[in-house]
Each structure stands twice: as structure tokens, then as C-alpha cells.
PDB file of C-alpha atoms in Angstrom:
ATOM      1  CA  MET A  24       0.000   0.000   0.000  1.00 38.00           C
ATOM      2  CA  LYS A  25       2.874   2.375   0.812  1.00 36.00           C
ATOM      3  CA  LEU A  26       4.408   1.784  -2.607  1.00 35.00           C
ATOM      4  CA  THR A  27       1.091   2.455  -4.315  1.00 38.00           C
ATOM      5  CA  SER A  28       0.562   5.636  -2.301  1.00 40.00           C
ATOM      6  CA  ARG A  29       4.028   6.854  -3.148  1.00 41.00           C
ATOM      7  CA  ARG A  30       3.410   6.204  -6.814  1.00 42.00           C
ATOM      8  CA  GLU A  31       0.090   8.050  -6.686  1.00 39.00           C
ATOM      9  CA  SER A  32       1.725  10.948  -4.860  1.00 40.00           C
ATOM     10  CA  ALA A  33       4.545  11.061  -7.395  1.00 43.00           C
ATOM     11  CA  ALA A  34       2.035  10.974 -10.252  1.00 43.00           C
ATOM     12  CA  LYS A  35       0.139  13.918  -8.775  1.00 43.00           C
ATOM     13  CA  SER A  36       3.376  15.848  -8.315  1.00 44.00           C
ATOM     14  CA  ASP A  37       4.393  15.095 -11.887  1.00 51.00           C
ATOM     15  CA  TRP A  38       1.078  16.384 -13.197  1.00 47.00           C
ATOM     16  CA  ARG A  39       1.271  19.485 -11.011  1.00 45.00           C
ATOM     17  CA  ALA A  40       4.666  20.238 -12.550  1.00 49.00           C
ATOM     18  CA  LEU A  41       3.305  19.440 -15.979  1.00 51.00           C
ATOM     19  CA  ALA A  42       0.414  21.832 -15.471  1.00 48.00           C
ATOM     20  CA  PHE A  43       2.807  24.661 -14.668  1.00 46.00           C
ATOM     21  CA  SER A  44       4.877  23.708 -17.698  1.00 51.00           C
ATOM     22  CA  ALA A  45       1.774  23.969 -19.844  1.00 45.00           C
ATOM     23  CA  LEU A  46       0.903  27.313 -18.287  1.00 49.00           C
ATOM     24  CA  PHE A  47       4.366  28.573 -19.202  1.00 46.00           C
ATOM     25  CA  ALA A  48       3.802  27.413 -22.772  1.00 46.00           C
ATOM     26  CA  LEU A  49       0.386  29.066 -22.925  1.00 46.00           C
ATOM     27  CA  LEU A  50       1.731  32.365 -21.640  1.00 39.00           C
ATOM     28  CA  ASN A  51       4.843  32.482 -23.793  1.00 40.00           C
ATOM     29  CA  VAL A  52       3.796  30.897 -27.093  1.00 38.00           C
ATOM     30  CA  SER A  53       0.932  32.499 -28.950  1.00 33.00           C
ATOM     31  CA  CYS A  54      -2.024  30.278 -29.700  1.00 33.00           C
ATOM     32  CA  GLY A  55      -4.322  31.716 -32.332  1.00 35.00           C
ATOM     33  CA  ALA A  56      -7.395  29.886 -31.135  1.00 38.00           C
ATOM     34  CA  SER A  57      -7.546  30.997 -27.539  1.00 38.00           C
ATOM     35  CA  ALA A  58      -7.376  34.051 -25.321  1.00 33.00           C
ATOM     36  CA  GLN A  59      -4.561  33.779 -22.815  1.00 38.00           C
ATOM     37  CA  PRO A  60      -4.186  35.194 -19.281  1.00 34.00           C
ATOM     38  CA  LYS A  61      -1.927  38.256 -19.026  1.00 34.00           C
ATOM     39  CA  HIS A  62       0.051  37.350 -15.928  1.00 36.00           C
ATOM     40  CA  ALA A  63       0.804  34.006 -14.315  1.00 36.00           C
ATOM     41  CA  ALA A  64       0.445  35.590 -10.868  1.00 37.00           C
ATOM     42  CA  GLN A  65      -3.194  36.374 -11.642  1.00 42.00           C
ATOM     43  CA  GLN A  66      -3.951  32.785 -12.576  1.00 45.00           C
ATOM     44  CA  GLU A  67      -4.270  30.228  -9.788  1.00 61.00           C
ATOM     45  CA  GLN A  68      -4.607  27.326 -12.194  1.00 72.00           C
ATOM     46  CA  ALA A  69      -3.320  26.644 -15.687  1.00 90.00           C
ATOM     47  CA  THR A  70      -6.037  26.764 -18.348  1.00 94.00           C
ATOM     48  CA  ILE A  71      -6.452  24.988 -21.674  1.00 96.00           C
ATOM     49  CA  TYR A  72      -9.032  25.830 -24.324  1.00 96.00           C
ATOM     50  CA  PHE A  73     -11.274  23.713 -26.536  1.00 97.00           C
ATOM     51  CA  VAL A  74     -13.841  24.730 -29.172  1.00 96.00           C
ATOM     52  CA  ARG A  75     -17.318  25.061 -27.684  1.00 95.00           C
ATOM     53  CA  ASN A  76     -19.176  23.427 -30.583  1.00 94.00           C
ATOM     54  CA  PRO A  77     -16.506  21.415 -32.442  1.00 96.00           C
ATOM     55  CA  GLU A  78     -17.026  20.488 -36.087  1.00 96.00           C
ATOM     56  CA  PRO A  79     -16.116  17.171 -37.724  1.00 96.00           C
ATOM     57  CA  ALA A  80     -12.609  17.043 -39.138  1.00 97.00           C
ATOM     58  CA  PRO A  81     -12.473  16.609 -42.941  1.00 95.00           C
ATOM     59  CA  ASP A  82     -11.805  12.923 -43.541  1.00 94.00           C
ATOM     60  CA  PHE A  83      -9.338  11.568 -46.064  1.00 95.00           C
ATOM     61  CA  GLN A  84      -8.240   8.306 -47.627  1.00 95.00           C
ATOM     62  CA  LEU A  85      -4.487   8.213 -48.197  1.00 96.00           C
ATOM     63  CA  THR A  86      -1.826   5.584 -48.686  1.00 95.00           C
ATOM     64  CA  GLY A  87       0.869   5.737 -46.030  1.00 95.00           C
ATOM     65  CA  LEU A  88       4.592   5.473 -46.624  1.00 94.00           C
ATOM     66  CA  ASP A  89       4.350   1.846 -45.540  1.00 93.00           C
ATOM     67  CA  GLY A  90       1.698   1.124 -48.193  1.00 94.00           C
ATOM     68  CA  LYS A  91      -1.127   0.847 -45.652  1.00 95.00           C
ATOM     69  CA  PRO A  92      -4.284   3.031 -45.785  1.00 95.00           C
ATOM     70  CA  VAL A  93      -4.374   6.165 -43.641  1.00 96.00           C
ATOM     71  CA  SER A  94      -7.702   7.728 -42.668  1.00 95.00           C
ATOM     72  CA  LEU A  95      -9.463   9.373 -39.761  1.00 95.00           C
ATOM     73  CA  ALA A  96     -12.213   6.765 -39.924  1.00 92.00           C
ATOM     74  CA  ASP A  97      -9.733   4.107 -38.833  1.00 91.00           C
ATOM     75  CA  ALA A  98      -8.918   6.157 -35.717  1.00 94.00           C
ATOM     76  CA  ARG A  99     -12.535   6.777 -34.659  1.00 90.00           C
ATOM     77  CA  GLY A 100     -12.933   6.268 -30.916  1.00 95.00           C
ATOM     78  CA  LYS A 101      -9.419   7.525 -30.202  1.00 97.00           C
ATOM     79  CA  ILE A 102      -8.043  10.999 -29.616  1.00 98.00           C
ATOM     80  CA  VAL A 103      -6.225  12.112 -32.774  1.00 98.00           C
ATOM     81  CA  LEU A 104      -3.250  14.436 -33.088  1.00 98.00           C
ATOM     82  CA  LEU A 105      -3.121  15.362 -36.769  1.00 97.00           C
ATOM     83  CA  ASN A 106       0.296  16.829 -37.541  1.00 97.00           C
ATOM     84  CA  PHE A 107       1.104  18.631 -40.816  1.00 97.00           C
ATOM     85  CA  TRP A 108       4.889  18.688 -41.242  1.00 95.00           C
ATOM     86  CA  ALA A 109       7.890  18.428 -43.591  1.00 93.00           C
ATOM     87  CA  SER A 110      11.266  16.772 -43.172  1.00 90.00           C
ATOM     88  CA  TRP A 111      13.092  20.010 -44.067  1.00 91.00           C
ATOM     89  CA  CYS A 112      11.240  21.980 -41.368  1.00 92.00           C
ATOM     90  CA  GLY A 113      13.409  22.472 -38.272  1.00 94.00           C
ATOM     91  CA  PRO A 114      10.569  22.895 -35.744  1.00 95.00           C
ATOM     92  CA  CYS A 115       8.839  19.847 -37.277  1.00 94.00           C
ATOM     93  CA  ARG A 116      11.952  17.744 -36.766  1.00 94.00           C
ATOM     94  CA  ALA A 117      12.271  19.012 -33.206  1.00 95.00           C
ATOM     95  CA  GLU A 118       8.791  17.872 -32.147  1.00 96.00           C
ATOM     96  CA  VAL A 119       8.801  14.419 -33.801  1.00 96.00           C
ATOM     97  CA  PRO A 120      10.496  12.647 -30.843  1.00 96.00           C
ATOM     98  CA  ASP A 121       7.792  14.025 -28.541  1.00 97.00           C
ATOM     99  CA  LEU A 122       5.043  12.801 -30.883  1.00 97.00           C
ATOM    100  CA  VAL A 123       6.698   9.366 -30.997  1.00 97.00           C
ATOM    101  CA  ASP A 124       6.772   9.346 -27.183  1.00 97.00           C
ATOM    102  CA  LEU A 125       3.095  10.343 -26.918  1.00 97.00           C
ATOM    103  CA  GLN A 126       2.095   7.612 -29.367  1.00 97.00           C
ATOM    104  CA  THR A 127       4.059   5.056 -27.350  1.00 97.00           C
ATOM    105  CA  ARG A 128       2.610   5.982 -23.963  1.00 97.00           C
ATOM    106  CA  TYR A 129      -1.012   6.446 -25.115  1.00 97.00           C
ATOM    107  CA  LYS A 130      -1.043   3.915 -27.956  1.00 93.00           C
ATOM    108  CA  ASP A 131      -4.375   2.353 -26.986  1.00 94.00           C
ATOM    109  CA  ARG A 132      -6.283   5.660 -26.801  1.00 97.00           C
ATOM    110  CA  LEU A 133      -4.357   8.055 -29.049  1.00 98.00           C
ATOM    111  CA  GLN A 134      -3.572   8.072 -32.765  1.00 98.00           C
ATOM    112  CA  VAL A 135      -0.940  10.474 -34.062  1.00 98.00           C
ATOM    113  CA  ILE A 136      -1.088  10.933 -37.849  1.00 98.00           C
ATOM    114  CA  GLY A 137       1.629  12.734 -39.792  1.00 97.00           C
ATOM    115  CA  LEU A 138       0.699  14.490 -43.043  1.00 97.00           C
ATOM    116  CA  ILE A 139       3.602  15.669 -45.209  1.00 96.00           C
ATOM    117  CA  VAL A 140       3.389  19.108 -46.850  1.00 92.00           C
ATOM    118  CA  ASP A 141       5.601  20.567 -49.621  1.00 84.00           C
ATOM    119  CA  ASP A 142       8.191  17.825 -49.395  1.00 81.00           C
ATOM    120  CA  ASP A 143       8.972  15.962 -52.627  1.00 81.00           C
ATOM    121  CA  ASP A 144      12.161  14.159 -51.600  1.00 85.00           C
ATOM    122  CA  MET A 145      10.618  10.810 -50.756  1.00 89.00           C
ATOM    123  CA  ASP A 146      14.008   9.179 -50.137  1.00 90.00           C
ATOM    124  CA  ALA A 147      14.787  11.810 -47.499  1.00 89.00           C
ATOM    125  CA  ILE A 148      11.351  11.340 -45.960  1.00 92.00           C
ATOM    126  CA  HIS A 149      11.728   7.571 -45.711  1.00 92.00           C
ATOM    127  CA  GLN A 150      15.186   8.026 -44.185  1.00 93.00           C
ATOM    128  CA  PHE A 151      13.804  10.549 -41.696  1.00 93.00           C
ATOM    129  CA  VAL A 152      10.963   8.237 -40.639  1.00 94.00           C
ATOM    130  CA  LYS A 153      13.435   5.387 -40.127  1.00 94.00           C
ATOM    131  CA  GLU A 154      16.026   7.513 -38.318  1.00 94.00           C
ATOM    132  CA  PHE A 155      13.516   9.014 -35.869  1.00 94.00           C
ATOM    133  CA  GLY A 156      11.636   5.756 -35.318  1.00 96.00           C
ATOM    134  CA  ILE A 157       8.265   7.238 -36.223  1.00 97.00           C
ATOM    135  CA  ASN A 158       5.673   4.813 -34.886  1.00 97.00           C
ATOM    136  CA  TYR A 159       2.529   6.377 -36.331  1.00 97.00           C
ATOM    137  CA  PRO A 160       1.054   6.541 -39.859  1.00 97.00           C
ATOM    138  CA  VAL A 161       2.607   9.053 -42.247  1.00 97.00           C
ATOM    139  CA  GLY A 162       1.100  10.093 -45.586  1.00 96.00           C
ATOM    140  CA  VAL A 163       1.433  12.905 -48.114  1.00 95.00           C
ATOM    141  CA  ALA A 164      -1.279  15.577 -47.829  1.00 95.00           C
ATOM    142  CA  PRO A 165      -2.704  16.533 -51.257  1.00 93.00           C
ATOM    143  CA  SER A 166      -3.340  20.217 -51.905  1.00 90.00           C
ATOM    144  CA  GLU A 167      -7.126  19.844 -51.714  1.00 92.00           C
ATOM    145  CA  LEU A 168      -6.863  18.337 -48.218  1.00 94.00           C
ATOM    146  CA  ARG A 169      -4.638  21.176 -47.079  1.00 91.00           C
ATOM    147  CA  VAL A 170      -7.263  23.645 -48.329  1.00 87.00           C
ATOM    148  CA  GLN A 171      -9.949  21.836 -46.310  1.00 91.00           C
ATOM    149  CA  TYR A 172      -7.815  22.328 -43.208  1.00 92.00           C
ATOM    150  CA  GLY A 173      -7.304  26.046 -43.852  1.00 85.00           C
ATOM    151  CA  GLY A 174      -4.386  26.079 -46.252  1.00 82.00           C
ATOM    152  CA  ILE A 175      -1.713  25.214 -43.654  1.00 88.00           C
ATOM    153  CA  PRO A 176       0.250  28.486 -43.946  1.00 82.00           C
ATOM    154  CA  ALA A 177       2.933  27.450 -41.445  1.00 90.00           C
ATOM    155  CA  LEU A 178       4.654  24.253 -40.319  1.00 94.00           C
ATOM    156  CA  PRO A 179       4.205  22.435 -38.109  1.00 96.00           C
ATOM    157  CA  THR A 180       0.444  22.794 -37.747  1.00 96.00           C
ATOM    158  CA  SER A 181      -1.405  20.331 -35.541  1.00 97.00           C
ATOM    159  CA  PHE A 182      -5.105  19.651 -34.992  1.00 97.00           C
ATOM    160  CA  ILE A 183      -6.439  17.924 -31.868  1.00 98.00           C
ATOM    161  CA  LEU A 184      -9.520  15.755 -32.468  1.00 98.00           C
ATOM    162  CA  ASP A 185     -11.772  14.258 -29.820  1.00 97.00           C
ATOM    163  CA  ALA A 186     -12.943  10.645 -29.853  1.00 96.00           C
ATOM    164  CA  GLN A 187     -15.882  11.614 -32.100  1.00 96.00           C
ATOM    165  CA  GLY A 188     -13.532  12.953 -34.776  1.00 96.00           C
ATOM    166  CA  ARG A 189     -14.265  16.629 -34.097  1.00 97.00           C
ATOM    167  CA  VAL A 190     -11.572  19.330 -34.116  1.00 97.00           C
ATOM    168  CA  VAL A 191     -11.307  20.852 -30.645  1.00 97.00           C
ATOM    169  CA  GLN A 192      -8.033  22.770 -30.984  1.00 97.00           C
ATOM    170  CA  LYS A 193      -5.428  23.887 -33.525  1.00 96.00           C
ATOM    171  CA  HIS A 194      -1.798  24.763 -32.870  1.00 95.00           C
ATOM    172  CA  VAL A 195       0.453  26.563 -35.348  1.00 93.00           C
ATOM    173  CA  GLY A 196       4.184  26.302 -34.760  1.00 92.00           C
ATOM    174  CA  LEU A 197       6.270  24.388 -32.262  1.00 92.00           C
ATOM    175  CA  ARG A 198       4.496  23.751 -28.956  1.00 90.00           C
ATOM    176  CA  ASP A 199       5.588  22.480 -25.568  1.00 89.00           C
ATOM    177  CA  PRO A 200       4.789  18.722 -25.634  1.00 89.00           C
ATOM    178  CA  ALA A 201       3.324  19.110 -22.152  1.00 92.00           C
ATOM    179  CA  LEU A 202       0.482  21.124 -23.669  1.00 95.00           C
ATOM    180  CA  TYR A 203      -0.336  18.364 -26.161  1.00 96.00           C
ATOM    181  CA  GLU A 204      -0.297  15.765 -23.411  1.00 97.00           C
ATOM    182  CA  ILE A 205      -2.529  17.761 -21.091  1.00 97.00           C
ATOM    183  CA  GLU A 206      -5.062  18.286 -23.895  1.00 97.00           C
ATOM    184  CA  ILE A 207      -5.001  14.572 -24.701  1.00 97.00           C
ATOM    185  CA  ARG A 208      -5.467  13.605 -21.055  1.00 97.00           C
ATOM    186  CA  ALA A 209      -8.297  16.106 -20.636  1.00 97.00           C
ATOM    187  CA  LEU A 210     -10.136  14.617 -23.616  1.00 98.00           C
ATOM    188  CA  LEU A 211      -9.573  11.136 -22.185  1.00 97.00           C
ATOM    189  CA  GLY A 212     -10.976  12.168 -18.801  1.00 96.00           C
ATOM    190  CA  LEU A 213      -7.628  11.624 -17.063  1.00 96.00           C
ATOM    191  CA  PRO A 214      -6.180  13.852 -14.312  1.00 94.00           C
ATOM    192  CA  THR A 215      -4.477  17.005 -15.583  1.00 93.00           C
ATOM    193  CA  GLY A 216      -4.460  19.597 -12.814  1.00 91.00           C
ATOM    194  CA  VAL A 217      -5.620  22.263 -15.267  1.00 94.00           C
ATOM    195  CA  LYS A 218      -8.847  24.134 -15.941  1.00 95.00           C
ATOM    196  CA  VAL A 219     -10.687  23.611 -19.242  1.00 96.00           C
ATOM    197  CA  GLU A 220     -12.521  26.506 -20.881  1.00 96.00           C
ATOM    198  CA  THR A 221     -14.266  26.762 -24.245  1.00 97.00           C
ATOM    199  CA  PHE A 222     -14.338  29.342 -27.018  1.00 96.00           C
ATOM    200  CA  GLU A 223     -16.284  29.910 -30.219  1.00 96.00           C
ATOM    201  CA  ASP A 224     -14.451  29.233 -33.461  1.00 95.00           C
ATOM    202  CA  THR A 225     -14.402  32.527 -35.352  1.00 95.00           C
ATOM    203  CA  GLY A 226     -11.910  31.378 -37.946  1.00 93.00           C
ATOM    204  CA  GLN A 227      -9.065  30.224 -35.710  1.00 91.00           C
ATOM    205  CA  ILE A 228      -9.810  26.554 -36.392  1.00 93.00           C
ATOM    206  CA  PHE A 229     -11.679  26.608 -39.715  1.00 92.00           C
ATOM    207  CA  LEU A 230     -11.347  29.703 -41.912  1.00 90.00           C
ATOM    208  CA  LYS A 231     -14.892  29.240 -43.190  1.00 91.00           C
ATOM    209  CA  ASN A 232     -16.032  30.485 -39.769  1.00 94.00           C
ATOM    210  CA  ALA A 233     -14.262  33.834 -40.182  1.00 94.00           C
ATOM    211  CA  ASP A 234     -17.656  35.471 -40.789  1.00 94.00           C
ATOM    212  CA  ARG A 235     -18.396  34.963 -37.093  1.00 94.00           C
ATOM    213  CA  ALA A 236     -15.468  37.153 -36.036  1.00 95.00           C
ATOM    214  CA  SER A 237     -16.077  40.595 -34.544  1.00 95.00           C
ATOM    215  CA  GLN A 238     -12.357  41.459 -34.527  1.00 95.00           C
ATOM    216  CA  LEU A 239      -9.552  40.665 -36.981  1.00 95.00           C
ATOM    217  CA  PRO A 240      -5.772  40.657 -36.479  1.00 95.00           C
ATOM    218  CA  GLY A 241      -4.212  44.005 -37.377  1.00 95.00           C
ATOM    219  CA  VAL A 242      -7.554  45.656 -38.184  1.00 96.00           C
ATOM    220  CA  ASP A 243      -8.538  48.665 -36.064  1.00 96.00           C
ATOM    221  CA  LEU A 244     -12.324  48.904 -35.816  1.00 96.00           C
ATOM    222  CA  SER A 245     -12.328  51.006 -32.656  1.00 94.00           C
ATOM    223  CA  LYS A 246     -13.248  54.282 -34.394  1.00 92.00           C
ATOM    224  CA  LEU A 247     -16.285  52.841 -36.172  1.00 94.00           C
ATOM    225  CA  THR A 248     -19.844  52.966 -34.899  1.00 95.00           C
ATOM    226  CA  SER A 249     -21.599  49.642 -34.378  1.00 95.00           C
ATOM    227  CA  GLU A 250     -23.407  50.053 -37.714  1.00 95.00           C
ATOM    228  CA  GLN A 251     -20.178  50.966 -39.529  1.00 95.00           C
ATOM    229  CA  LYS A 252     -18.472  47.967 -37.962  1.00 95.00           C
ATOM    230  CA  LYS A 253     -21.188  45.660 -39.319  1.00 95.00           C
ATOM    231  CA  ILE A 254     -20.720  47.148 -42.802  1.00 96.00           C
ATOM    232  CA  ALA A 255     -16.935  46.764 -42.596  1.00 96.00           C
ATOM    233  CA  LEU A 256     -17.077  43.139 -41.410  1.00 96.00           C
ATOM    234  CA  HIS A 257     -19.589  42.325 -44.143  1.00 96.00           C
ATOM    235  CA  ARG A 258     -17.224  43.706 -46.781  1.00 96.00           C
ATOM    236  CA  PHE A 259     -14.230  41.903 -45.255  1.00 96.00           C
ATOM    237  CA  ASN A 260     -16.119  38.614 -45.631  1.00 96.00           C
ATOM    238  CA  ALA A 261     -17.529  39.406 -49.083  1.00 96.00           C
ATOM    239  CA  GLU A 262     -14.417  40.743 -50.829  1.00 96.00           C
ATOM    240  CA  SER A 263     -11.366  38.668 -51.795  1.00 96.00           C
ATOM    241  CA  CYS A 264      -7.758  39.399 -50.988  1.00 96.00           C
ATOM    242  CA  ASP A 265      -5.479  40.164 -53.961  1.00 95.00           C
ATOM    243  CA  CYS A 266      -2.380  38.484 -52.525  1.00 95.00           C
ATOM    244  CA  GLY A 267      -3.112  35.217 -54.341  1.00 92.00           C
ATOM    245  CA  CYS A 268      -4.341  33.310 -51.279  1.00 89.00           C
ATOM    246  CA  LYS A 269      -7.872  32.891 -52.725  1.00 87.00           C
ATOM    247  CA  PHE A 270      -9.324  33.774 -49.318  1.00 92.00           C
ATOM    248  CA  THR A 271     -11.663  36.570 -48.309  1.00 95.00           C
ATOM    249  CA  LEU A 272     -10.055  39.566 -46.629  1.00 96.00           C
ATOM    250  CA  ALA A 273     -11.250  38.322 -43.236  1.00 95.00           C
ATOM    251  CA  GLN A 274      -9.886  34.847 -43.844  1.00 93.00           C
ATOM    252  CA  CYS A 275      -6.555  36.205 -45.034  1.00 93.00           C
ATOM    253  CA  ARG A 276      -6.147  38.383 -41.932  1.00 95.00           C
ATOM    254  CA  ILE A 277      -6.796  35.351 -39.711  1.00 92.00           C
ATOM    255  CA  ASN A 278      -4.712  32.994 -41.818  1.00 89.00           C
ATOM    256  CA  ASP A 279      -1.756  35.361 -42.313  1.00 90.00           C
ATOM    257  CA  SER A 280      -1.774  38.431 -40.077  1.00 91.00           C
ATOM    258  CA  ALA A 281       1.511  39.572 -41.674  1.00 92.00           C
ATOM    259  CA  CYS A 282      -0.009  39.848 -45.173  1.00 95.00           C
ATOM    260  CA  PRO A 283       0.489  43.495 -46.276  1.00 96.00           C
ATOM    261  CA  VAL A 284      -2.132  43.190 -49.039  1.00 97.00           C
ATOM    262  CA  SER A 285      -5.106  42.281 -46.833  1.00 97.00           C
ATOM    263  CA  LYS A 286      -3.928  44.794 -44.218  1.00 96.00           C
ATOM    264  CA  ALA A 287      -3.921  47.602 -46.785  1.00 97.00           C
ATOM    265  CA  LEU A 288      -7.259  46.584 -48.309  1.00 97.00           C
ATOM    266  CA  THR A 289      -9.054  46.369 -44.956  1.00 97.00           C
ATOM    267  CA  ALA A 290      -7.625  49.783 -43.995  1.00 96.00           C
ATOM    268  CA  LYS A 291      -8.872  51.178 -47.318  1.00 96.00           C
ATOM    269  CA  ILE A 292     -12.374  49.853 -46.667  1.00 97.00           C
ATOM    270  CA  ILE A 293     -12.419  51.400 -43.198  1.00 96.00           C
ATOM    271  CA  GLY A 294     -11.302  54.702 -44.734  1.00 94.00           C
ATOM    272  CA  GLU A 295     -14.085  54.556 -47.310  1.00 95.00           C
ATOM    273  CA  ILE A 296     -16.707  53.859 -44.654  1.00 94.00           C
ATOM    274  CA  THR A 297     -15.584  56.684 -42.383  1.00 92.00           C
ATOM    275  CA  ALA A 298     -15.296  59.087 -45.324  1.00 91.00           C
ATOM    276  CA  ALA A 299     -18.813  58.250 -46.500  1.00 87.00           C
ATOM    277  CA  SER A 300     -20.237  58.982 -43.059  1.00 79.00           C
ATOM    278  CA  ALA A 301     -18.532  62.381 -43.046  1.00 74.00           C
ATOM    279  CA  LEU A 302     -20.267  63.533 -46.241  1.00 66.00           C
ATOM    280  CA  PRO A 303     -23.125  66.005 -45.702  1.00 66.00           C
ATOM    281  CA  ALA A 304     -26.582  64.613 -46.264  1.00 54.00           C
ATOM    282  CA  LYS A 305     -28.105  65.528 -49.625  1.00 55.00           C
ATOM    283  CA  SER A 306     -30.916  68.057 -49.379  1.00 52.00           C
ATOM    284  CA  VAL A 307     -34.243  66.998 -50.819  1.00 51.00           C
ATOM    285  CA  PRO A 308     -35.797  69.612 -53.165  1.00 58.00           C
ATOM    286  CA  ALA A 309     -39.119  70.958 -52.044  1.00 56.00           C
ATOM    287  CA  GLN A 310     -42.138  69.705 -53.916  1.00 59.00           C
ATOM    288  CA  ALA A 311     -44.074  72.304 -55.992  1.00 57.00           C
ATOM    289  CA  PRO A 312     -47.504  73.066 -54.493  1.00 55.00           C
TER     290      PRO A 312
END
């Protein structure tokens, strides 16, 4: 009994440390799909964020590097970590050992799937998979699948799916593996020591939901009236960006906040709206008696 108690105590201590590690990651690495606390001192408990009403992940039928089929349907009932990556991508290479470790330790309840993007050197890919001992399915993501998942503007990009195959979170860039593990454990109903909150997807997960957004990255709507803001947001979602992304202006701002084209076009629209409101009202000629 003493041994068991010690193990349980150690496990709790490990997860307390892991929770603080995740909090550090949340505070210091931007996560596009969630609002983060400003100061650790103001937060008694680390917090993770999941989509309030998650949507089904687009399914696919691919052939893996090992010749076996790769699909989300085969992973139904498990938590899925869908990782878009490339062998030439430094951050992608850095996180692979952590993904291998997660797959090993949660193999019965987790399925990591690697989807290769913009990487045509198949010999290098096969060598990479062998060298790093990748123990999860790896396939090449066709362009149409990448579009379904928002275009994948940066690597690595990972999607977390619940056991029903719904996307509950999206992470762009290298993340602390502790954050992935805490999210996985939370979805599995295992102890985490963190608080779980939800948010509405306004384009952070799926760009098609950008029309729900009331604010956009790099777009200052503070000087507009509520009616002007509605007009501006409508135009942002109705007009396309000219940068070649094939997205609406709203989608482009969410997908690539550094895009100078969408930034200039949204600023131009705001200028047009404010200028129009400053024009004097046209007088109506009096009717002849």
C-alpha cells in the first residue's frame, strides 16, 4: 500500500509540474485559437481551451509510406493528433520525438497521424521516418486536403480531435509537448491539474467560420460605430484578398496576419466607410404646391 501511495503521490506531483509547464507554454507561445491570461500571478490554475461546438474534421483516404491506408475513420474512438509537417522543417523535426513518445505511452487511446506538406524528396522522408523511429502513420497531404484544413500556412500545424472525430483545438508552430499531453489527457478524462474553458471558433480553427469574427488581427475597428463595424465586417467577408491566397479579406487576416495586401485593403475599406459617413446629407428639393 505504501508503494502504491508513493506512486500516486509522485504521479500527482508530476502532473502538477506538468500543469505549470503547460501554463508557461500558454503564456509564452501564442495560440491563435484561444485568449490567454496576461500574468501568471493572476492565474491560480493553468487553463487549456477547446472549441465550444466542435465540427467534424475533414476525412481523407491516403496511402501511407508503408503502403497501408491512412484515414481518420480508422482512428474513430481515439483521440487524434493530426500533424502537418515536412522533413526540411526544423521545428517539425524538433517535435517528432515528442510525438513518438506520446504515441508510445497512449497507444491504446491516441492516434498520431503525420501528413507531409511541400516535401517531394521521398528518399529523405523515408530516411527521416526510419532515423527518428516514427511509430505512427505518415502520408502525403494533397493540396485539396490542405485547403480543407485552412491552407496550412505554417509548419508544423497540428489539430487535436476528440474521440468523435471533431476538431477541438489547432496549434500553429512548435508547442511544448506538455500542452499536447494535457489536452489529450483532458479529452480522455484523465487527471491534468488544469482548468478547461471553451471558445467559439471565429476562424481560428476553420477559416470558413471567419464570418463569425467581430475582430480581426491588425484591423482597427475602434473608431467605427456599431453600424459601420457591421458594414466593414460584411465587406471583409464578401471581398477577396489580392495576394493570391484565394481567401476573403477576413480569412486572409486570420490565416496570415503579416499579409500586407489584406492589411492595406481592410484599412482602405475602413477609410471609405468613415469618409462616407462624413459627407453632408443631400438636401431633398421641395415639392411644388
